[in-house]
Amino acid sequence: TGAGSGIGRETARLFASQGDRVILADIDIDAAESAAGEIVTGGGTAIAYQLDVADEEQWEAFGKWVDAEFGAPHLLVNNAGIMDWGGFVEMTAQEWQRTMDIDLMSVIYGSRVFAQQMIDAGVHGQIVNISSGAAFLPHKMIAAYGTAKAAVLMASQALRVELRRHRIGVTAICPGVINTNLIANGHRAGISAIDQEQWYARAGKIQSISYAGPDKVARVIERSVRHNWAVVPVNPESWFIYGLYRLSPSLSRVVTGIGSFELADGLMSRLQPLLNRVGQ
């Protein structure tokens, strides 16, 4: 899912290059068709499918279509997600619900549909759920996102335990900061539309100069499928947060409590000349 861009697109390309048939599901069908077209041009087999991952009925229809056309899949990658910013109280109930529907419930819908298909068909497959370093990061700026990703991590572990007897693996991937459009496509709660445009223009530039690209995550996903790893942080910062939280949850709360939107806004203002230079 979310295969029209970023991690989903690179993951589809990688598995297709190894001879797998891939279905690229995305709410943006044009992006999915573009990505699928690149794979086909390169000699692979790929099909685009329009899917709103927050809609359970669409998942059910998607599952029936996949089963009818190809049979039960050997691999499901629940990758689609959003990253909305805002404090726990600052975000409205509707904003919380949007994050939960896309970041958490989509993983549950997809895993239920395709795990059942694998069980019924006797397929010893793999389900990969994209969690986040934020799953270990109790941060006041991304309360809903971190909560959803922590739930994805726990859901993955619960599903892994349940599916072990069916020889179906489940992996939670926790990337860290990756050069994708995740921030640029999200929302920040509690500010005007104009301020929001400025925020995401700056934040998106910062994410765009991150040292790790989505292809790195795709390679980690491929290795995780081969080795049936359970929880896999990707970038060094994700490993650091993971280790810190396991070592001392209280210390991790103290460290993350330092951050604030005021601090972030000031930092981005100072970095703006550098970001403009990099963009040029």
PDB file of C-alpha atoms in Angstrom:
ATOM      1  CA  THR A   1       0.000   0.000   0.000  1.00  0.00           C
ATOM      2  CA  GLY A   2       1.068   3.593  -0.548  1.00  0.00           C
ATOM      3  CA  ALA A   3       3.059   2.229  -3.477  1.00  0.00           C
ATOM      4  CA  GLY A   4       2.759   5.308  -5.658  1.00  0.00           C
ATOM      5  CA  SER A   5       5.708   7.006  -3.975  1.00  0.00           C
ATOM      6  CA  GLY A   6       8.392   6.771  -1.327  1.00  0.00           C
ATOM      7  CA  ILE A   7       9.016   3.548   0.557  1.00  0.00           C
ATOM      8  CA  GLY A   8       6.112   1.722  -1.086  1.00  0.00           C
ATOM      9  CA  ARG A   9       7.312   2.536  -4.588  1.00  0.00           C
ATOM     10  CA  GLU A  10      10.911   1.482  -3.902  1.00  0.00           C
ATOM     11  CA  THR A  11       9.779  -1.720  -2.187  1.00  0.00           C
ATOM     12  CA  ALA A  12       7.604  -2.666  -5.156  1.00  0.00           C
ATOM     13  CA  ARG A  13      10.491  -1.983  -7.550  1.00  0.00           C
ATOM     14  CA  LEU A  14      12.889  -4.113  -5.508  1.00  0.00           C
ATOM     15  CA  PHE A  15      10.643  -7.168  -5.271  1.00  0.00           C
ATOM     16  CA  ALA A  16       9.671  -6.853  -8.935  1.00  0.00           C
ATOM     17  CA  SER A  17      13.361  -6.802  -9.882  1.00  0.00           C
ATOM     18  CA  GLN A  18      13.687 -10.187  -8.168  1.00  0.00           C
ATOM     19  CA  GLY A  19      10.963 -11.679 -10.331  1.00  0.00           C
ATOM     20  CA  ASP A  20       7.944 -11.192  -8.094  1.00  0.00           C
ATOM     21  CA  ARG A  21       4.582 -10.027  -9.399  1.00  0.00           C
ATOM     22  CA  VAL A  22       3.622  -6.903  -7.460  1.00  0.00           C
ATOM     23  CA  ILE A  23       0.358  -5.039  -6.954  1.00  0.00           C
ATOM     24  CA  LEU A  24       0.835  -1.348  -6.231  1.00  0.00           C
ATOM     25  CA  ALA A  25      -2.112  -0.094  -4.200  1.00  0.00           C
ATOM     26  CA  ASP A  26      -2.518   3.631  -3.619  1.00  0.00           C
ATOM     27  CA  ILE A  27      -5.325   6.143  -3.224  1.00  0.00           C
ATOM     28  CA  ASP A  28      -3.527   8.164  -5.925  1.00  0.00           C
ATOM     29  CA  ILE A  29      -4.107   5.875  -8.895  1.00  0.00           C
ATOM     30  CA  ASP A  30      -2.055   8.060 -11.236  1.00  0.00           C
ATOM     31  CA  ALA A  31       1.004   7.697  -9.003  1.00  0.00           C
ATOM     32  CA  ALA A  32       0.423   3.946  -8.713  1.00  0.00           C
ATOM     33  CA  GLU A  33       0.082   3.555 -12.479  1.00  0.00           C
ATOM     34  CA  SER A  34       3.242   5.593 -13.034  1.00  0.00           C
ATOM     35  CA  ALA A  35       5.197   3.391 -10.631  1.00  0.00           C
ATOM     36  CA  ALA A  36       3.762   0.224 -12.143  1.00  0.00           C
ATOM     37  CA  GLY A  37       4.616   1.486 -15.623  1.00  0.00           C
ATOM     38  CA  GLU A  38       8.262   1.956 -14.629  1.00  0.00           C
ATOM     39  CA  ILE A  39       8.401  -1.624 -13.386  1.00  0.00           C
ATOM     40  CA  VAL A  40       6.804  -3.019 -16.530  1.00  0.00           C
ATOM     41  CA  THR A  41       9.152  -0.978 -18.727  1.00  0.00           C
ATOM     42  CA  GLY A  42      12.040  -2.497 -16.817  1.00  0.00           C
ATOM     43  CA  GLY A  43      10.806  -6.005 -17.561  1.00  0.00           C
ATOM     44  CA  GLY A  44       8.895  -6.668 -14.357  1.00  0.00           C
ATOM     45  CA  THR A  45       5.274  -7.536 -13.686  1.00  0.00           C
ATOM     46  CA  ALA A  46       3.222  -4.902 -11.881  1.00  0.00           C
ATOM     47  CA  ILE A  47      -0.402  -3.849 -11.630  1.00  0.00           C
ATOM     48  CA  ALA A  48      -1.796  -0.638 -10.121  1.00  0.00           C
ATOM     49  CA  TYR A  49      -4.895  -0.668  -7.932  1.00  0.00           C
ATOM     50  CA  GLN A  50      -6.736   2.277  -6.396  1.00  0.00           C
ATOM     51  CA  LEU A  51      -7.282   1.771  -2.679  1.00  0.00           C
ATOM     52  CA  ASP A  52      -8.312   4.028   0.181  1.00  0.00           C
ATOM     53  CA  VAL A  53      -6.658   2.150   3.040  1.00  0.00           C
ATOM     54  CA  ALA A  54      -8.937   3.807   5.615  1.00  0.00           C
ATOM     55  CA  ASP A  55     -12.006   2.156   4.080  1.00  0.00           C
ATOM     56  CA  GLU A  56     -12.660  -1.384   5.334  1.00  0.00           C
ATOM     57  CA  GLU A  57     -15.099  -2.174   2.511  1.00  0.00           C
ATOM     58  CA  GLN A  58     -12.468  -1.272  -0.075  1.00  0.00           C
ATOM     59  CA  TRP A  59     -10.047  -3.659   1.635  1.00  0.00           C
ATOM     60  CA  GLU A  60     -12.604  -6.454   1.439  1.00  0.00           C
ATOM     61  CA  ALA A  61     -13.165  -5.782  -2.268  1.00  0.00           C
ATOM     62  CA  PHE A  62      -9.404  -5.565  -2.843  1.00  0.00           C
ATOM     63  CA  GLY A  63      -8.876  -8.899  -1.120  1.00  0.00           C
ATOM     64  CA  LYS A  64     -11.532 -10.612  -3.221  1.00  0.00           C
ATOM     65  CA  TRP A  65     -10.025  -9.181  -6.406  1.00  0.00           C
ATOM     66  CA  VAL A  66      -6.494 -10.295  -5.518  1.00  0.00           C
ATOM     67  CA  ASP A  67      -7.677 -13.785  -4.606  1.00  0.00           C
ATOM     68  CA  ALA A  68      -9.695 -14.134  -7.807  1.00  0.00           C
ATOM     69  CA  GLU A  69      -6.927 -12.842 -10.067  1.00  0.00           C
ATOM     70  CA  PHE A  70      -3.789 -14.286  -8.458  1.00  0.00           C
ATOM     71  CA  GLY A  71      -4.657 -16.335  -5.415  1.00  0.00           C
ATOM     72  CA  ALA A  72      -3.419 -15.596  -1.905  1.00  0.00           C
ATOM     73  CA  PRO A  73      -0.350 -13.350  -1.828  1.00  0.00           C
ATOM     74  CA  HIS A  74       2.974 -14.420  -0.360  1.00  0.00           C
ATOM     75  CA  LEU A  75       3.754 -10.932   0.906  1.00  0.00           C
ATOM     76  CA  LEU A  76       1.735  -7.983   2.170  1.00  0.00           C
ATOM     77  CA  VAL A  77       3.452  -4.671   2.912  1.00  0.00           C
ATOM     78  CA  ASN A  78       1.225  -2.272   4.874  1.00  0.00           C
ATOM     79  CA  ASN A  79       3.107   0.910   4.099  1.00  0.00           C
ATOM     80  CA  ALA A  80       0.549   3.693   3.499  1.00  0.00           C
ATOM     81  CA  GLY A  81       0.465   6.361   6.194  1.00  0.00           C
ATOM     82  CA  ILE A  82       0.295  10.022   7.111  1.00  0.00           C
ATOM     83  CA  MET A  83       2.145  12.163   9.647  1.00  0.00           C
ATOM     84  CA  ASP A  84       0.020  14.889  11.180  1.00  0.00           C
ATOM     85  CA  TRP A  85       1.565  17.166  13.795  1.00  0.00           C
ATOM     86  CA  GLY A  86       0.026  18.531  16.986  1.00  0.00           C
ATOM     87  CA  GLY A  87      -0.179  18.084  20.730  1.00  0.00           C
ATOM     88  CA  PHE A  88      -2.463  15.578  22.419  1.00  0.00           C
ATOM     89  CA  VAL A  89      -5.058  18.207  23.406  1.00  0.00           C
ATOM     90  CA  GLU A  90      -4.359  20.519  20.489  1.00  0.00           C
ATOM     91  CA  MET A  91      -5.469  17.983  17.884  1.00  0.00           C
ATOM     92  CA  THR A  92      -9.215  17.607  17.473  1.00  0.00           C
ATOM     93  CA  ALA A  93     -11.017  14.288  17.806  1.00  0.00           C
ATOM     94  CA  GLN A  94     -11.494  14.298  14.033  1.00  0.00           C
ATOM     95  CA  GLU A  95      -7.756  14.788  13.482  1.00  0.00           C
ATOM     96  CA  TRP A  96      -7.002  11.940  15.875  1.00  0.00           C
ATOM     97  CA  GLN A  97      -9.502   9.740  14.032  1.00  0.00           C
ATOM     98  CA  ARG A  98      -7.937  10.519  10.643  1.00  0.00           C
ATOM     99  CA  THR A  99      -4.524   9.419  11.897  1.00  0.00           C
ATOM    100  CA  MET A 100      -5.879   6.249  13.475  1.00  0.00           C
ATOM    101  CA  ASP A 101      -7.899   5.339  10.372  1.00  0.00           C
ATOM    102  CA  ILE A 102      -4.950   5.678   7.994  1.00  0.00           C
ATOM    103  CA  ASP A 103      -1.942   4.739  10.129  1.00  0.00           C
ATOM    104  CA  LEU A 104      -3.436   2.027  12.342  1.00  0.00           C
ATOM    105  CA  MET A 105      -6.771   0.712  11.087  1.00  0.00           C
ATOM    106  CA  SER A 106      -5.446   0.278   7.540  1.00  0.00           C
ATOM    107  CA  VAL A 107      -2.829  -2.108   8.924  1.00  0.00           C
ATOM    108  CA  ILE A 108      -5.501  -4.021  10.822  1.00  0.00           C
ATOM    109  CA  TYR A 109      -7.860  -4.190   7.827  1.00  0.00           C
ATOM    110  CA  GLY A 110      -5.155  -5.356   5.441  1.00  0.00           C
ATOM    111  CA  SER A 111      -3.598  -7.838   7.828  1.00  0.00           C
ATOM    112  CA  ARG A 112      -6.956  -9.442   8.629  1.00  0.00           C
ATOM    113  CA  VAL A 113      -7.952  -9.814   4.982  1.00  0.00           C
ATOM    114  CA  PHE A 114      -4.694 -11.232   3.678  1.00  0.00           C
ATOM    115  CA  ALA A 115      -3.677 -13.239   6.734  1.00  0.00           C
ATOM    116  CA  GLN A 116      -6.923 -15.151   6.360  1.00  0.00           C
ATOM    117  CA  GLN A 117      -6.216 -15.716   2.661  1.00  0.00           C
ATOM    118  CA  MET A 118      -2.739 -17.047   3.463  1.00  0.00           C
ATOM    119  CA  ILE A 119      -4.154 -19.358   6.150  1.00  0.00           C
ATOM    120  CA  ASP A 120      -6.904 -20.695   3.883  1.00  0.00           C
ATOM    121  CA  ALA A 121      -4.487 -21.291   1.006  1.00  0.00           C
ATOM    122  CA  GLY A 122      -1.729 -22.753   3.161  1.00  0.00           C
ATOM    123  CA  VAL A 123       0.683 -20.017   2.045  1.00  0.00           C
ATOM    124  CA  HIS A 124       3.713 -19.587   4.295  1.00  0.00           C
ATOM    125  CA  GLY A 125       3.948 -15.876   3.626  1.00  0.00           C
ATOM    126  CA  GLN A 126       5.002 -12.669   5.331  1.00  0.00           C
ATOM    127  CA  ILE A 127       3.206  -9.545   6.506  1.00  0.00           C
ATOM    128  CA  VAL A 128       5.329  -6.418   6.852  1.00  0.00           C
ATOM    129  CA  ASN A 129       3.893  -3.435   8.712  1.00  0.00           C
ATOM    130  CA  ILE A 130       5.604  -0.062   8.561  1.00  0.00           C
ATOM    131  CA  SER A 131       5.719   1.309  12.082  1.00  0.00           C
ATOM    132  CA  SER A 132       8.151   4.113  12.988  1.00  0.00           C
ATOM    133  CA  GLY A 133      10.898   5.216  15.320  1.00  0.00           C
ATOM    134  CA  ALA A 134       8.080   7.348  16.758  1.00  0.00           C
ATOM    135  CA  ALA A 135       6.637   4.131  18.199  1.00  0.00           C
ATOM    136  CA  PHE A 136       9.321   4.439  20.921  1.00  0.00           C
ATOM    137  CA  LEU A 137       9.139   8.250  21.076  1.00  0.00           C
ATOM    138  CA  PRO A 138       6.580   9.791  23.462  1.00  0.00           C
ATOM    139  CA  HIS A 139       6.701  13.244  21.881  1.00  0.00           C
ATOM    140  CA  LYS A 140       4.258  16.099  22.375  1.00  0.00           C
ATOM    141  CA  MET A 141       4.558  17.282  18.763  1.00  0.00           C
ATOM    142  CA  ILE A 142       3.383  14.011  17.175  1.00  0.00           C
ATOM    143  CA  ALA A 143       1.074  12.556  19.801  1.00  0.00           C
ATOM    144  CA  ALA A 144      -1.415  10.925  17.426  1.00  0.00           C
ATOM    145  CA  TYR A 145       1.203   9.673  14.973  1.00  0.00           C
ATOM    146  CA  GLY A 146       3.347   8.155  17.724  1.00  0.00           C
ATOM    147  CA  THR A 147       0.314   6.543  19.343  1.00  0.00           C
ATOM    148  CA  ALA A 148      -0.796   5.000  16.048  1.00  0.00           C
ATOM    149  CA  LYS A 149       2.675   3.706  15.216  1.00  0.00           C
ATOM    150  CA  ALA A 150       3.133   2.241  18.705  1.00  0.00           C
ATOM    151  CA  ALA A 151      -0.169   0.428  18.197  1.00  0.00           C
ATOM    152  CA  VAL A 152       1.059  -0.854  14.821  1.00  0.00           C
ATOM    153  CA  LEU A 153       4.153  -2.218  16.583  1.00  0.00           C
ATOM    154  CA  MET A 154       2.092  -4.037  19.204  1.00  0.00           C
ATOM    155  CA  ALA A 155      -0.462  -5.260  16.665  1.00  0.00           C
ATOM    156  CA  SER A 156       2.380  -6.704  14.602  1.00  0.00           C
ATOM    157  CA  GLN A 157       3.753  -8.597  17.600  1.00  0.00           C
ATOM    158  CA  ALA A 158       0.322  -9.934  18.551  1.00  0.00           C
ATOM    159  CA  LEU A 159      -0.263 -11.067  14.972  1.00  0.00           C
ATOM    160  CA  ARG A 160       3.204 -12.626  14.812  1.00  0.00           C
ATOM    161  CA  VAL A 161       2.409 -14.771  17.851  1.00  0.00           C
ATOM    162  CA  GLU A 162      -0.957 -15.787  16.404  1.00  0.00           C
ATOM    163  CA  LEU A 163       0.304 -16.668  12.927  1.00  0.00           C
ATOM    164  CA  ARG A 164       3.416 -18.566  13.976  1.00  0.00           C
ATOM    165  CA  ARG A 165       1.599 -21.907  13.919  1.00  0.00           C
ATOM    166  CA  HIS A 166       0.576 -21.201  10.316  1.00  0.00           C
ATOM    167  CA  ARG A 167       4.211 -20.468   9.402  1.00  0.00           C
ATOM    168  CA  ILE A 168       3.345 -16.906   8.432  1.00  0.00           C
ATOM    169  CA  GLY A 169       5.848 -14.288   9.551  1.00  0.00           C
ATOM    170  CA  VAL A 170       5.064 -10.758  10.691  1.00  0.00           C
ATOM    171  CA  THR A 171       7.580  -7.914  10.785  1.00  0.00           C
ATOM    172  CA  ALA A 172       7.378  -4.346  12.104  1.00  0.00           C
ATOM    173  CA  ILE A 173       9.737  -1.922  10.342  1.00  0.00           C
ATOM    174  CA  CYS A 174      10.699   1.287  12.180  1.00  0.00           C
ATOM    175  CA  PRO A 175      12.475   3.473   9.616  1.00  0.00           C
ATOM    176  CA  GLY A 176      13.436   6.781  11.262  1.00  0.00           C
ATOM    177  CA  VAL A 177      13.856   9.965   9.205  1.00  0.00           C
ATOM    178  CA  ILE A 178      13.635   9.059   5.519  1.00  0.00           C
ATOM    179  CA  ASN A 179      13.706  11.301   2.453  1.00  0.00           C
ATOM    180  CA  THR A 180      10.035  10.987   1.443  1.00  0.00           C
ATOM    181  CA  ASN A 181       7.038  13.303   1.152  1.00  0.00           C
ATOM    182  CA  LEU A 182       5.510  12.106   4.454  1.00  0.00           C
ATOM    183  CA  ILE A 183       5.756  15.481   6.208  1.00  0.00           C
ATOM    184  CA  ALA A 184       4.788  17.488   3.148  1.00  0.00           C
ATOM    185  CA  ASN A 185       1.523  15.544   2.820  1.00  0.00           C
ATOM    186  CA  GLY A 186       0.469  15.901   6.458  1.00  0.00           C
ATOM    187  CA  HIS A 187      -1.184  18.613   8.527  1.00  0.00           C
ATOM    188  CA  ARG A 188      -0.201  20.645  11.573  1.00  0.00           C
ATOM    189  CA  ALA A 189      -2.982  21.283  14.050  1.00  0.00           C
ATOM    190  CA  GLY A 190      -3.843  24.659  15.517  1.00  0.00           C
ATOM    191  CA  ILE A 191      -2.423  27.025  12.877  1.00  0.00           C
ATOM    192  CA  SER A 192      -3.836  28.927   9.929  1.00  0.00           C
ATOM    193  CA  ALA A 193      -3.759  27.642   6.363  1.00  0.00           C
ATOM    194  CA  ILE A 194      -1.048  30.167   5.429  1.00  0.00           C
ATOM    195  CA  ASP A 195       1.139  29.263   8.405  1.00  0.00           C
ATOM    196  CA  GLN A 196       0.602  25.593   7.606  1.00  0.00           C
ATOM    197  CA  GLU A 197       1.890  26.065   4.058  1.00  0.00           C
ATOM    198  CA  GLN A 198       5.024  27.759   5.395  1.00  0.00           C
ATOM    199  CA  TRP A 199       5.526  25.059   8.032  1.00  0.00           C
ATOM    200  CA  TYR A 200       5.360  22.195   5.567  1.00  0.00           C
ATOM    201  CA  ALA A 201       7.448  23.963   2.974  1.00  0.00           C
ATOM    202  CA  ARG A 202      10.228  24.277   5.563  1.00  0.00           C
ATOM    203  CA  ALA A 203       9.712  20.880   7.186  1.00  0.00           C
ATOM    204  CA  GLY A 204       9.539  19.192   3.793  1.00  0.00           C
ATOM    205  CA  LYS A 205      12.881  20.722   2.815  1.00  0.00           C
ATOM    206  CA  ILE A 206      14.482  19.426   5.996  1.00  0.00           C
ATOM    207  CA  GLN A 207      13.155  15.929   5.340  1.00  0.00           C
ATOM    208  CA  SER A 208      14.319  16.138   1.719  1.00  0.00           C
ATOM    209  CA  ILE A 209      17.964  16.474   2.779  1.00  0.00           C
ATOM    210  CA  SER A 210      17.864  13.480   5.130  1.00  0.00           C
ATOM    211  CA  TYR A 211      20.722  11.102   4.407  1.00  0.00           C
ATOM    212  CA  ALA A 212      18.603   7.950   3.978  1.00  0.00           C
ATOM    213  CA  GLY A 213      16.291   7.355   1.051  1.00  0.00           C
ATOM    214  CA  PRO A 214      13.293   5.031   0.703  1.00  0.00           C
ATOM    215  CA  ASP A 215      15.446   2.542  -1.202  1.00  0.00           C
ATOM    216  CA  LYS A 216      17.318   1.844   2.044  1.00  0.00           C
ATOM    217  CA  VAL A 217      14.067   0.916   3.777  1.00  0.00           C
ATOM    218  CA  ALA A 218      13.089  -1.270   0.823  1.00  0.00           C
ATOM    219  CA  ARG A 219      16.328  -3.238   1.174  1.00  0.00           C
ATOM    220  CA  VAL A 220      15.703  -3.693   4.903  1.00  0.00           C
ATOM    221  CA  ILE A 221      12.177  -4.926   4.158  1.00  0.00           C
ATOM    222  CA  GLU A 222      13.534  -7.463   1.679  1.00  0.00           C
ATOM    223  CA  ARG A 223      16.071  -8.777   4.203  1.00  0.00           C
ATOM    224  CA  SER A 224      13.416  -8.869   6.913  1.00  0.00           C
ATOM    225  CA  VAL A 225      11.197 -11.031   4.721  1.00  0.00           C
ATOM    226  CA  ARG A 226      14.047 -13.449   4.029  1.00  0.00           C
ATOM    227  CA  HIS A 227      15.006 -13.750   7.700  1.00  0.00           C
ATOM    228  CA  ASN A 228      11.553 -13.283   9.280  1.00  0.00           C
ATOM    229  CA  TRP A 229      12.795 -10.598  11.650  1.00  0.00           C
ATOM    230  CA  ALA A 230      10.289  -9.315  14.215  1.00  0.00           C
ATOM    231  CA  VAL A 231      11.141  -5.653  14.952  1.00  0.00           C
ATOM    232  CA  VAL A 232      13.590  -3.805  12.728  1.00  0.00           C
ATOM    233  CA  PRO A 233      14.703  -0.201  13.306  1.00  0.00           C
ATOM    234  CA  VAL A 234      16.384   1.134  10.163  1.00  0.00           C
ATOM    235  CA  ASN A 235      18.315   4.365  10.643  1.00  0.00           C
ATOM    236  CA  PRO A 236      20.799   4.998  13.480  1.00  0.00           C
ATOM    237  CA  GLU A 237      18.426   7.481  15.145  1.00  0.00           C
ATOM    238  CA  SER A 238      15.700   4.836  15.167  1.00  0.00           C
ATOM    239  CA  TRP A 239      18.063   2.301  16.737  1.00  0.00           C
ATOM    240  CA  PHE A 240      19.114   4.923  19.314  1.00  0.00           C
ATOM    241  CA  ILE A 241      15.516   5.760  20.265  1.00  0.00           C
ATOM    242  CA  TYR A 242      14.666   2.047  20.405  1.00  0.00           C
ATOM    243  CA  GLY A 243      17.613   1.341  22.698  1.00  0.00           C
ATOM    244  CA  LEU A 244      16.980   4.381  24.896  1.00  0.00           C
ATOM    245  CA  TYR A 245      13.339   3.518  25.389  1.00  0.00           C
ATOM    246  CA  ARG A 246      14.157  -0.088  26.294  1.00  0.00           C
ATOM    247  CA  LEU A 247      16.947   1.043  28.645  1.00  0.00           C
ATOM    248  CA  SER A 248      15.078   3.835  30.407  1.00  0.00           C
ATOM    249  CA  PRO A 249      11.549   4.904  29.423  1.00  0.00           C
ATOM    250  CA  SER A 250      11.687   7.757  31.939  1.00  0.00           C
ATOM    251  CA  LEU A 251      14.916   9.129  30.424  1.00  0.00           C
ATOM    252  CA  SER A 252      13.430   8.938  26.918  1.00  0.00           C
ATOM    253  CA  ARG A 253      10.492  11.045  28.121  1.00  0.00           C
ATOM    254  CA  VAL A 254      12.859  13.640  29.558  1.00  0.00           C
ATOM    255  CA  VAL A 255      14.857  13.825  26.320  1.00  0.00           C
ATOM    256  CA  THR A 256      11.833  14.098  24.044  1.00  0.00           C
ATOM    257  CA  GLY A 257      10.198  16.621  26.372  1.00  0.00           C
ATOM    258  CA  ILE A 258      12.816  19.170  25.349  1.00  0.00           C
ATOM    259  CA  GLY A 259      11.368  19.523  21.847  1.00  0.00           C
ATOM    260  CA  SER A 260       8.593  21.988  21.046  1.00  0.00           C
ATOM    261  CA  PHE A 261       7.021  23.706  18.048  1.00  0.00           C
ATOM    262  CA  GLU A 262       8.591  26.984  19.176  1.00  0.00           C
ATOM    263  CA  LEU A 263      12.029  25.368  19.143  1.00  0.00           C
ATOM    264  CA  ALA A 264      11.347  23.714  15.796  1.00  0.00           C
ATOM    265  CA  ASP A 265      10.095  26.954  14.231  1.00  0.00           C
ATOM    266  CA  GLY A 266      13.176  28.814  15.425  1.00  0.00           C
ATOM    267  CA  LEU A 267      15.499  26.096  14.169  1.00  0.00           C
ATOM    268  CA  MET A 268      13.844  26.006  10.753  1.00  0.00           C
ATOM    269  CA  SER A 269      14.083  29.793  10.449  1.00  0.00           C
ATOM    270  CA  ARG A 270      17.799  29.631  11.142  1.00  0.00           C
ATOM    271  CA  LEU A 271      18.277  26.814   8.675  1.00  0.00           C
ATOM    272  CA  GLN A 272      16.248  28.478   5.931  1.00  0.00           C
ATOM    273  CA  PRO A 273      19.239  30.063   4.092  1.00  0.00           C
ATOM    274  CA  LEU A 274      21.004  26.697   4.068  1.00  0.00           C
ATOM    275  CA  LEU A 275      17.892  24.912   2.871  1.00  0.00           C
ATOM    276  CA  ASN A 276      17.443  27.436   0.064  1.00  0.00           C
ATOM    277  CA  ARG A 277      21.043  26.933  -0.989  1.00  0.00           C
ATOM    278  CA  VAL A 278      20.650  23.158  -0.981  1.00  0.00           C
ATOM    279  CA  GLY A 279      17.413  23.462  -2.967  1.00  0.00           C
ATOM    280  CA  GLN A 280      19.169  25.532  -5.627  1.00  0.00           C
TER     281      GLN A 280
END
